[in-house]
Coordinates of N, CA and C in Angstrom, one line a residue:
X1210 N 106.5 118.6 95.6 CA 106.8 118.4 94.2 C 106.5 119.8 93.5
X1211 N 107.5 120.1 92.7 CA 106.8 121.1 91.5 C 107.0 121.1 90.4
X1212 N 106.3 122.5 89.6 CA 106.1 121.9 88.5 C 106.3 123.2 87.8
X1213 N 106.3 122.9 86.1 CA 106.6 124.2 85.4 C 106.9 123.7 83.8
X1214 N 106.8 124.5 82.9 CA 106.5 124.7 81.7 C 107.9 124.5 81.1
X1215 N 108.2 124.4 79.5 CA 109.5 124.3 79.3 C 109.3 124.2 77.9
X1216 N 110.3 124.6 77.1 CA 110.2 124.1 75.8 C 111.2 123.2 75.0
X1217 N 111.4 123.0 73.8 CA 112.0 122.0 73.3 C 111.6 120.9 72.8
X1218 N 112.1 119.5 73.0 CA 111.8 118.2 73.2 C 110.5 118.2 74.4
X1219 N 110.6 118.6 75.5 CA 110.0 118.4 76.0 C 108.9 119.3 76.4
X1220 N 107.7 119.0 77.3 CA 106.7 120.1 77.3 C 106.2 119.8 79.0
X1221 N 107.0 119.6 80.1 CA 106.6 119.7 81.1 C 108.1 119.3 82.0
X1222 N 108.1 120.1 83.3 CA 109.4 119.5 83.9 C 108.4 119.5 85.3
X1223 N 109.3 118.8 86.3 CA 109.2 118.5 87.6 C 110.2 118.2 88.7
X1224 N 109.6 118.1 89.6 CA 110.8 117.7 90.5 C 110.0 116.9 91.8
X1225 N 110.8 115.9 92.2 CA 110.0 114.9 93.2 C 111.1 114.8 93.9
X1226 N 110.9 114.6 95.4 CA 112.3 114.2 96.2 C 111.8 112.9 96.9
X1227 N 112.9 112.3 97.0 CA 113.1 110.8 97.1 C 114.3 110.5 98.5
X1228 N 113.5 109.5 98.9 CA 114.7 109.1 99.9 C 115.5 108.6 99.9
X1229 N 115.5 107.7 98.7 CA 116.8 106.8 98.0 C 116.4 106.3 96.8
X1230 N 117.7 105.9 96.2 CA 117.2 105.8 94.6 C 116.3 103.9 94.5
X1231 N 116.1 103.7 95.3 CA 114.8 102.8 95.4 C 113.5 103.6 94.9
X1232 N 113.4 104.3 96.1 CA 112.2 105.1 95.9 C 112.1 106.1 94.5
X1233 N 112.9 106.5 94.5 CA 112.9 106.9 92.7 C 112.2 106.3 91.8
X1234 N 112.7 105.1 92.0 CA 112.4 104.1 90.9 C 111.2 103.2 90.7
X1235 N 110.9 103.4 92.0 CA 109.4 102.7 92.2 C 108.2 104.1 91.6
X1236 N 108.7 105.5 92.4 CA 108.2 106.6 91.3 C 108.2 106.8 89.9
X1237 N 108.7 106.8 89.4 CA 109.3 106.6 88.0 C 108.2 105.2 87.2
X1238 N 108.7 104.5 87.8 CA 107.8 102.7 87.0 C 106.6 102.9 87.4
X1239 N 106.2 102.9 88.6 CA 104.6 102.7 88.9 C 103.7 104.0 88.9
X1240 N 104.3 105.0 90.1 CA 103.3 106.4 89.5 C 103.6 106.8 88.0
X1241 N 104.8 107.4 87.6 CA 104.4 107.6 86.3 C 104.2 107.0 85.1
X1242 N 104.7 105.3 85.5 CA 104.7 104.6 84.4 C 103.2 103.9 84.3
X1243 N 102.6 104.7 85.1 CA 101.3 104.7 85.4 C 100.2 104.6 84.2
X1244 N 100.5 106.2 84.0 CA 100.2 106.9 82.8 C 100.3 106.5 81.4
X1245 N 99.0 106.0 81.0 CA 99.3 105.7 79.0 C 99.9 107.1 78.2
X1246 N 99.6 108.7 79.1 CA 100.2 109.4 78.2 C 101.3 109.9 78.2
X1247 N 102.3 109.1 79.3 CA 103.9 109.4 79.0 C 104.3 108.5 78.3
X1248 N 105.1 108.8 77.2 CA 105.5 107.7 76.6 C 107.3 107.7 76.6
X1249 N 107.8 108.6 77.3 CA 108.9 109.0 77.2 C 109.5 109.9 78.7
X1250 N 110.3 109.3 79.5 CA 110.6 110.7 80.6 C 112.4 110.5 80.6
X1251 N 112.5 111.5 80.9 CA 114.1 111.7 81.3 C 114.6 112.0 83.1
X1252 N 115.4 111.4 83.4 CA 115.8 111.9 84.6 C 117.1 112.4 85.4
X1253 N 117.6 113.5 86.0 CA 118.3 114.1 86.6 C 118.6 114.2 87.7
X1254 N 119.1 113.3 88.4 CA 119.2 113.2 89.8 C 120.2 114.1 90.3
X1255 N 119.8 115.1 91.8 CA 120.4 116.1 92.4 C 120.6 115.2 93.3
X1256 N 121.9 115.6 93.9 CA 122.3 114.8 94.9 C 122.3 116.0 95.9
X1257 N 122.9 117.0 95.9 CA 122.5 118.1 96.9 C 122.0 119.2 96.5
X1258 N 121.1 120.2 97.0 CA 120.9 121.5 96.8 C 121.6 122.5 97.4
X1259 N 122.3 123.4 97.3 CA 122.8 124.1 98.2 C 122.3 125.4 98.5
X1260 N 121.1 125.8 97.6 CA 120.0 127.1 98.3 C 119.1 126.7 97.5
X1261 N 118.0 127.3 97.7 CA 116.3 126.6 97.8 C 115.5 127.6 98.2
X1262 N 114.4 128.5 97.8 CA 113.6 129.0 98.4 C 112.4 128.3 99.0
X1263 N 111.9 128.4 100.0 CA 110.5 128.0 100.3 C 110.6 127.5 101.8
X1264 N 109.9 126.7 102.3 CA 110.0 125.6 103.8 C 110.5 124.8 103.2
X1265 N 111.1 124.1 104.2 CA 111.7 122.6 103.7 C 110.8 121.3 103.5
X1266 N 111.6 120.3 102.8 CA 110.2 119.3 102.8 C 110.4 118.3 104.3
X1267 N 109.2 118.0 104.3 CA 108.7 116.9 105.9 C 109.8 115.8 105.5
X1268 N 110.1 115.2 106.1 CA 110.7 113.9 106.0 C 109.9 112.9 105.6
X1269 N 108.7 112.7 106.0 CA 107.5 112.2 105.2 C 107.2 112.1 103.5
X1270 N 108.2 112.1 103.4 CA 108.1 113.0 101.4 C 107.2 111.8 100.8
X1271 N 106.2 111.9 99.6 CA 105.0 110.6 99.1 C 105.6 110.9 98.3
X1272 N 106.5 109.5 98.0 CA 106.7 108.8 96.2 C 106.1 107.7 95.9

């Protein structure tokens, strides 16, 4: 996962990778709907990346 600053409407972005949009969603409702202090998120689902710096992620990925 990462993370990083932004402005606008919003004041934090991220990115979490998911094995299917199951697991999205159970991310989404339970980890972050976790939290009393989001009270609002938006979401953008990538379906491919086609370049990327860094290692790749484990197949193991925690949502």
């Amino acid at each position: 996962m990462s993370r990083g600053s932004t402005t606008g409407r919003t004041n934090l972005i991220a990115e979490a990778l998911c094995p299917d949009p199951a697991a999205l969603h159970r991310y989404l409702a339970h980890r972050l709907g976790s939290f009393d202090a989001i009270h609002a998120l938006e979401t953008t689902p990538v379906l491919a990346t086609v370049k990327a710096t860094g290692a790749p992620s484990p197949l193991g990925v925690r949502v």
